[in-house]
Amino acid sequence: MLLAAALLVPTSTASAAAACTWRPTALPVPGQSGLPTATDHQSGFAGVASTADGLRPIVWKNGAYSVLPGIGNLPGYEVADENRAGTIVGTARVSVSGVSVSTAFRSRGGVLEELPKLGNNTKAAALGINDAGDITGYVWGDSSGLTTVVRWPAAQPGTVTTLPGLAPDPTSPQAVDEDGSVLLLRDSGLAVWRAGTITRLGTLPGLRFPGGTAFSNGRVVGYATYDDKKAGVYWDQQGAAHVLPNSSYNLSNGNPQFDINRDGLITGRIDEAHGGNDLNGTGYGVWRQGAWVSNFGDITLDIPSRIGDDGTVAGARMDADRTYHPYAWRCS
């Protein structure tokens, strides 16, 4: 089932966001459904949509869409990021009879270009691309259980390099900041790699099993179990942890998790005490730098997924048949 939508949020004050009304506008798709999972931070989005040829990457800009052709016979696509130039990156996957393929890609000239793997690694995934065109992701093999964080530098097309101070590790990187810093989930908890140095993020008494979902301007958002309750967590630019008030999360239904933009605007699940539905994975809210702002849209239907630095957010609107349709909201 596919998701899609977009949201425009004023970035001036939390009180302005709390006082606004979310006004929806449908995003066009070639079929019925689509999911924008990336933004160019200029009111454009990218993601996937159902087409007559199956699931394909799609880009929305200025009220229109463009469908990108797939790579070979790979049917599964995840668009992870888009920069201001409109280049998208992501991962194409397929798994048949216990054999899996995972290929990192970028867009160039309206087609998808496979990114090279490193050494003997057979699989690759892309996490992010910055405005300079540098792509960050990871590679791994079939049997070692180790992932290696890599970069595909814009200045050296067709090459892939490792990052200093990041040896192969059993866990995967979670997200990438614009400056190239990488959010890591390790056995010791969440940490940030920045220019060759790894720094652990803070914790709180009662905070267990943390995971990260987004990383922007030195701020991280994710989730954890806090005092035996599933909750969203915000880590500020100093790495201190803050539990998001009224928050919850559900990792089992595939609905979008918490996201954050460079100004610290956050969207994510709200708990059942404040109108969320853990079974359906619906009910979302808005926070700013850890402080509660408001519910997001219709808490029974609207599912935001990605926030742009311009205040736009991608998400989904669910109909009575639980089909997800692309939308854009403006906060006014």
Short mmCIF file of C-alpha atoms in Angstrom, two decimals:
data_model
loop_
_atom_site.label_atom_id
_atom_site.label_comp_id
_atom_site.label_asym_id
_atom_site.label_seq_id
_atom_site.Cartn_x
_atom_site.Cartn_y
_atom_site.Cartn_z
CA MET A 1 0.00 0.00 0.00
CA LEU A 2 1.41 3.37 -1.00
CA LEU A 3 1.39 6.69 0.79
CA ALA A 4 1.66 10.27 -0.47
CA ALA A 5 1.15 13.90 0.52
CA ALA A 6 2.78 17.23 1.23
CA LEU A 7 2.49 19.85 3.91
CA LEU A 8 3.52 23.47 4.10
CA VAL A 9 4.31 24.77 7.57
CA PRO A 10 5.26 28.33 8.48
CA THR A 11 8.74 28.34 9.99
CA SER A 12 8.49 31.52 12.07
CA THR A 13 7.06 30.42 15.42
CA ALA A 14 5.49 27.40 17.04
CA SER A 15 2.47 29.50 18.02
CA ALA A 16 1.84 30.35 14.36
CA ALA A 17 1.87 26.66 13.47
CA ALA A 18 -0.51 25.88 16.33
CA ALA A 19 -3.00 28.49 15.14
CA CYS A 20 -3.09 27.44 11.50
CA THR A 21 -5.45 25.26 9.51
CA TRP A 22 -4.01 22.54 7.28
CA ARG A 23 -5.50 22.94 3.78
CA PRO A 24 -5.06 19.90 1.51
CA THR A 25 -4.33 19.78 -2.22
CA ALA A 26 -4.08 16.50 -4.15
CA LEU A 27 -0.81 15.62 -5.88
CA PRO A 28 -1.26 14.00 -9.31
CA VAL A 29 -0.21 10.39 -9.95
CA PRO A 30 -0.31 8.11 -13.00
CA GLY A 31 -2.39 5.54 -11.09
CA GLN A 32 -4.22 5.69 -7.78
CA SER A 33 -1.51 5.95 -5.19
CA GLY A 34 1.99 7.24 -4.55
CA LEU A 35 4.38 8.05 -1.74
CA PRO A 36 6.61 11.14 -1.67
CA THR A 37 9.53 10.30 0.60
CA ALA A 38 11.96 13.08 -0.35
CA THR A 39 11.90 16.81 -1.04
CA ASP A 40 14.05 19.34 -2.90
CA HIS A 41 13.28 21.86 -0.12
CA GLN A 42 11.64 24.07 -2.76
CA SER A 43 8.09 22.65 -2.72
CA GLY A 44 9.10 19.72 -4.93
CA PHE A 45 8.91 16.08 -3.92
CA ALA A 46 10.09 12.66 -5.04
CA GLY A 47 9.04 9.15 -4.14
CA VAL A 48 7.32 6.17 -5.72
CA ALA A 49 3.97 5.59 -7.41
CA SER A 50 2.02 2.74 -8.90
CA THR A 51 2.02 2.71 -12.71
CA ALA A 52 0.92 0.35 -15.47
CA ASP A 53 4.48 -1.03 -15.39
CA GLY A 54 4.52 -1.51 -11.62
CA LEU A 55 6.10 0.57 -8.88
CA ARG A 56 8.32 3.35 -10.26
CA PRO A 57 10.20 6.38 -8.90
CA ILE A 58 8.35 9.65 -9.44
CA VAL A 59 9.14 13.35 -9.10
CA TRP A 60 6.56 16.08 -8.43
CA LYS A 61 7.30 19.71 -9.35
CA ASN A 62 5.11 22.74 -10.09
CA GLY A 63 1.89 20.72 -10.01
CA ALA A 64 3.07 18.05 -12.47
CA TYR A 65 4.81 14.69 -12.17
CA SER A 66 7.50 12.78 -14.05
CA VAL A 67 7.88 8.99 -13.82
CA LEU A 68 11.43 7.66 -14.04
CA PRO A 69 12.10 4.30 -15.75
CA GLY A 70 13.25 1.44 -13.57
CA ILE A 71 16.58 -0.38 -13.49
CA GLY A 72 16.46 -3.71 -15.34
CA ASN A 73 13.98 -6.13 -13.79
CA LEU A 74 14.13 -4.70 -10.25
CA PRO A 75 10.52 -4.09 -9.11
CA GLY A 76 11.02 -2.47 -5.68
CA TYR A 77 12.14 1.16 -5.26
CA GLU A 78 12.76 3.39 -2.26
CA VAL A 79 13.59 7.06 -2.85
CA ALA A 80 15.66 8.24 0.12
CA ASP A 81 16.54 11.84 -0.67
CA GLU A 82 16.52 14.70 -3.17
CA ASN A 83 18.73 17.77 -3.32
CA ARG A 84 17.93 21.28 -4.46
CA ALA A 85 19.14 20.49 -7.97
CA GLY A 86 16.42 17.81 -8.18
CA THR A 87 18.75 14.80 -8.17
CA ILE A 88 17.20 11.86 -6.33
CA VAL A 89 18.91 8.89 -4.71
CA GLY A 90 17.58 5.65 -3.35
CA THR A 91 17.66 1.88 -3.48
CA ALA A 92 16.19 -0.69 -5.88
CA ARG A 93 15.50 -4.11 -4.35
CA VAL A 94 14.12 -7.53 -5.17
CA SER A 95 14.01 -10.79 -3.22
CA VAL A 96 13.02 -14.05 -4.92
CA SER A 97 13.36 -17.56 -3.49
CA GLY A 98 15.77 -16.43 -0.82
CA VAL A 99 18.01 -14.52 -3.23
CA SER A 100 18.04 -10.76 -2.78
CA VAL A 101 19.43 -7.87 -4.81
CA SER A 102 19.97 -4.36 -3.47
CA THR A 103 21.29 -1.59 -5.72
CA ALA A 104 21.89 2.07 -4.86
CA PHE A 105 20.92 4.57 -7.56
CA ARG A 106 20.89 8.24 -8.46
CA SER A 107 18.95 10.07 -11.15
CA ARG A 108 20.65 11.72 -14.08
CA GLY A 109 18.93 13.19 -17.11
CA GLY A 110 15.58 11.59 -16.32
CA VAL A 111 16.90 8.04 -15.88
CA LEU A 112 18.27 6.04 -12.96
CA GLU A 113 22.00 5.35 -12.77
CA GLU A 114 23.33 2.47 -10.69
CA LEU A 115 26.00 3.45 -8.16
CA PRO A 116 29.14 1.28 -7.90
CA LYS A 117 29.70 -1.10 -5.00
CA LEU A 118 32.89 -1.33 -2.98
CA GLY A 119 35.31 -4.26 -3.18
CA ASN A 120 33.65 -7.65 -2.72
CA ASN A 121 30.39 -6.21 -1.37
CA THR A 122 27.41 -7.35 -3.42
CA LYS A 123 24.71 -4.99 -2.13
CA ALA A 124 24.37 -1.23 -1.70
CA ALA A 125 21.84 1.32 -0.44
CA ALA A 126 21.81 5.11 -0.71
CA LEU A 127 20.72 7.25 2.26
CA GLY A 128 21.17 10.86 1.21
CA ILE A 129 22.50 13.42 -1.24
CA ASN A 130 23.58 16.95 -0.34
CA ASP A 131 23.39 20.08 -2.48
CA ALA A 132 26.99 19.56 -3.61
CA GLY A 133 25.91 16.22 -5.11
CA ASP A 134 27.80 13.96 -2.69
CA ILE A 135 25.86 10.76 -1.98
CA THR A 136 26.18 8.78 1.26
CA GLY A 137 25.04 5.21 1.82
CA TYR A 138 26.36 1.80 2.74
CA VAL A 139 27.39 -1.52 1.21
CA TRP A 140 27.41 -5.08 2.51
CA GLY A 141 27.90 -8.69 1.46
CA ASP A 142 25.83 -11.83 1.71
CA SER A 143 27.49 -13.53 4.66
CA SER A 144 29.66 -11.23 6.78
CA GLY A 145 26.84 -9.41 8.57
CA LEU A 146 28.88 -6.19 8.37
CA THR A 147 27.97 -2.94 6.65
CA THR A 148 30.45 -0.32 5.47
CA VAL A 149 29.44 3.34 5.23
CA VAL A 150 30.50 4.80 1.88
CA ARG A 151 30.36 8.00 -0.11
CA TRP A 152 29.94 8.47 -3.84
CA PRO A 153 31.67 11.88 -4.30
CA ALA A 154 30.28 14.31 -6.86
CA ALA A 155 33.83 15.41 -7.74
CA GLN A 156 34.77 11.84 -8.72
CA PRO A 157 31.88 10.39 -10.76
CA GLY A 158 31.76 6.61 -10.91
CA THR A 159 33.82 6.11 -7.75
CA VAL A 160 33.00 5.03 -4.20
CA THR A 161 35.06 5.68 -1.06
CA THR A 162 34.96 4.71 2.61
CA LEU A 163 34.71 7.29 5.40
CA PRO A 164 37.67 7.64 7.79
CA GLY A 165 37.13 6.23 11.26
CA LEU A 166 34.23 4.00 10.22
CA ALA A 167 35.28 0.38 10.06
CA PRO A 168 32.73 -2.25 8.91
CA ASP A 169 30.12 -2.69 11.64
CA PRO A 170 27.18 -5.07 12.30
CA THR A 171 24.65 -2.22 12.26
CA SER A 172 23.59 0.19 9.54
CA PRO A 173 23.78 3.97 9.31
CA GLN A 174 20.42 5.65 9.86
CA ALA A 175 20.51 9.09 8.19
CA VAL A 176 22.80 11.77 6.75
CA ASP A 177 23.01 15.51 7.46
CA GLU A 178 23.69 18.14 4.81
CA ASP A 179 27.32 18.56 5.99
CA GLY A 180 27.99 14.83 5.48
CA SER A 181 27.66 13.79 9.12
CA VAL A 182 26.17 10.31 9.51
CA LEU A 183 23.78 9.05 12.18
CA LEU A 184 24.76 5.56 13.34
CA LEU A 185 22.94 2.91 15.33
CA ARG A 186 25.45 0.70 17.14
CA ASP A 187 25.37 -1.82 19.95
CA SER A 188 26.23 1.03 22.33
CA GLY A 189 23.34 3.20 21.11
CA LEU A 190 23.00 6.11 18.70
CA ALA A 191 26.07 8.06 17.66
CA VAL A 192 27.10 10.68 15.11
CA TRP A 193 30.10 10.39 12.80
CA ARG A 194 31.42 13.83 11.85
CA ALA A 195 34.69 14.42 9.97
CA GLY A 196 36.29 11.22 11.25
CA THR A 197 35.11 11.44 14.87
CA ILE A 198 32.29 9.39 16.44
CA THR A 199 30.28 10.99 19.27
CA ARG A 200 27.59 9.12 21.19
CA LEU A 201 24.22 10.81 21.59
CA GLY A 202 22.87 11.34 25.08
CA THR A 203 20.32 9.24 26.91
CA LEU A 204 17.91 9.53 29.85
CA PRO A 205 17.05 7.30 32.82
CA GLY A 206 14.39 4.87 31.60
CA LEU A 207 15.22 5.39 27.91
CA ARG A 208 15.89 2.09 26.11
CA PHE A 209 16.22 0.71 22.58
CA PRO A 210 16.67 4.04 20.77
CA GLY A 211 16.52 4.30 16.99
CA GLY A 212 17.06 7.25 14.67
CA THR A 213 14.89 8.23 11.72
CA ALA A 214 16.07 11.70 10.59
CA PHE A 215 19.09 14.01 10.93
CA SER A 216 19.14 17.70 9.99
CA ASN A 217 21.29 20.68 11.01
CA GLY A 218 22.89 18.69 13.81
CA ARG A 219 19.53 17.66 15.28
CA VAL A 220 18.24 14.08 15.39
CA VAL A 221 14.76 12.65 15.82
CA GLY A 222 13.81 9.05 16.39
CA TYR A 223 12.12 6.79 18.89
CA ALA A 224 12.73 4.69 21.99
CA THR A 225 11.00 2.92 24.82
CA TYR A 226 10.74 5.37 27.73
CA ASP A 227 9.49 4.09 31.09
CA ASP A 228 7.99 1.12 29.17
CA LYS A 229 6.08 3.41 26.76
CA LYS A 230 6.85 3.79 23.06
CA ALA A 231 7.75 7.43 22.44
CA GLY A 232 9.41 9.79 20.01
CA VAL A 233 12.77 11.26 21.01
CA TYR A 234 14.53 14.47 19.94
CA TRP A 235 18.30 14.99 20.29
CA ASP A 236 19.34 18.66 20.19
CA GLN A 237 22.51 20.09 18.62
CA GLN A 238 24.42 19.32 21.81
CA GLY A 239 23.34 15.66 21.64
CA ALA A 240 21.02 15.82 24.66
CA ALA A 241 17.93 13.59 24.53
CA HIS A 242 14.37 14.89 25.02
CA VAL A 243 11.23 12.74 24.99
CA LEU A 244 8.60 14.27 22.70
CA PRO A 245 5.44 14.98 24.71
CA ASN A 246 2.24 13.22 23.55
CA SER A 247 4.23 11.01 21.15
CA SER A 248 4.14 7.34 20.21
CA TYR A 249 5.41 5.14 17.39
CA ASN A 250 4.56 1.94 15.57
CA LEU A 251 7.26 0.08 13.66
CA SER A 252 5.09 -2.78 12.44
CA ASN A 253 2.72 -1.20 9.92
CA GLY A 254 5.15 0.56 7.58
CA ASN A 255 3.70 4.04 8.14
CA PRO A 256 6.17 6.96 8.18
CA GLN A 257 8.20 7.62 11.30
CA PHE A 258 9.43 10.89 12.80
CA ASP A 259 11.07 13.49 10.56
CA ILE A 260 12.81 16.82 11.21
CA ASN A 261 13.93 19.79 9.12
CA ARG A 262 16.86 22.18 9.65
CA ASP A 263 14.77 24.51 11.83
CA GLY A 264 13.88 21.66 14.19
CA LEU A 265 10.27 21.25 13.00
CA ILE A 266 9.20 17.64 13.67
CA THR A 267 6.30 15.47 12.58
CA GLY A 268 5.48 12.04 13.96
CA ARG A 269 2.99 9.78 15.70
CA ILE A 270 0.93 10.90 18.70
CA ASP A 271 -0.13 8.55 21.48
CA GLU A 272 -3.62 7.15 21.99
CA ALA A 273 -4.31 9.45 24.93
CA HIS A 274 -4.16 12.36 22.47
CA GLY A 275 -6.05 10.77 19.56
CA GLY A 276 -3.53 8.42 17.96
CA ASN A 277 -4.35 4.88 16.88
CA ASP A 278 -1.45 2.47 17.40
CA LEU A 279 -3.18 -0.38 15.55
CA ASN A 280 -3.75 1.66 12.39
CA GLY A 281 -0.59 3.73 12.80
CA THR A 282 -2.57 6.95 12.39
CA GLY A 283 -2.66 10.17 14.38
CA TYR A 284 0.26 12.56 13.83
CA GLY A 285 1.46 15.71 15.51
CA VAL A 286 3.88 18.60 15.11
CA TRP A 287 6.72 19.58 17.46
CA ARG A 288 9.35 22.31 17.28
CA GLN A 289 12.77 21.52 18.78
CA GLY A 290 11.16 19.05 21.16
CA ALA A 291 8.20 21.20 22.25
CA TRP A 292 4.63 20.21 21.39
CA VAL A 293 2.91 22.44 18.78
CA SER A 294 -0.32 20.84 17.56
CA ASN A 295 -2.04 17.90 15.91
CA PHE A 296 -1.32 17.53 12.21
CA GLY A 297 -4.31 17.75 9.85
CA ASP A 298 -6.99 15.11 10.24
CA ILE A 299 -5.54 12.70 12.80
CA THR A 300 -7.62 9.82 11.42
CA LEU A 301 -6.53 10.24 7.77
CA ASP A 302 -3.40 12.37 7.29
CA ILE A 303 0.08 10.83 7.51
CA PRO A 304 3.07 13.17 7.01
CA SER A 305 6.39 11.61 6.04
CA ARG A 306 9.03 14.16 4.99
CA ILE A 307 9.64 17.81 5.98
CA GLY A 308 11.39 20.28 3.73
CA ASP A 309 13.63 23.08 4.91
CA ASP A 310 11.20 25.47 3.21
CA GLY A 311 8.45 24.25 5.55
CA THR A 312 6.94 21.71 3.14
CA VAL A 313 6.21 18.19 4.34
CA ALA A 314 5.35 15.07 2.37
CA GLY A 315 2.89 12.50 3.65
CA ALA A 316 -0.35 10.69 2.82
CA ARG A 317 -4.12 10.88 3.04
CA MET A 318 -5.89 7.58 3.63
CA ASP A 319 -9.35 6.93 2.19
CA ALA A 320 -12.10 4.64 3.51
CA ASP A 321 -10.55 1.66 1.69
CA ARG A 322 -7.18 2.31 3.35
CA THR A 323 -5.67 3.41 0.07
CA TYR A 324 -3.11 6.19 0.41
CA HIS A 325 -3.22 9.14 -1.99
CA PRO A 326 -0.65 11.89 -2.56
CA TYR A 327 -1.56 15.27 -1.11
CA ALA A 328 -0.05 18.63 -0.26
CA TRP A 329 -1.11 20.68 2.74
CA ARG A 330 -0.57 24.36 3.36
CA CYS A 331 -0.62 25.67 6.90
CA SER A 332 -2.49 28.98 6.87
#
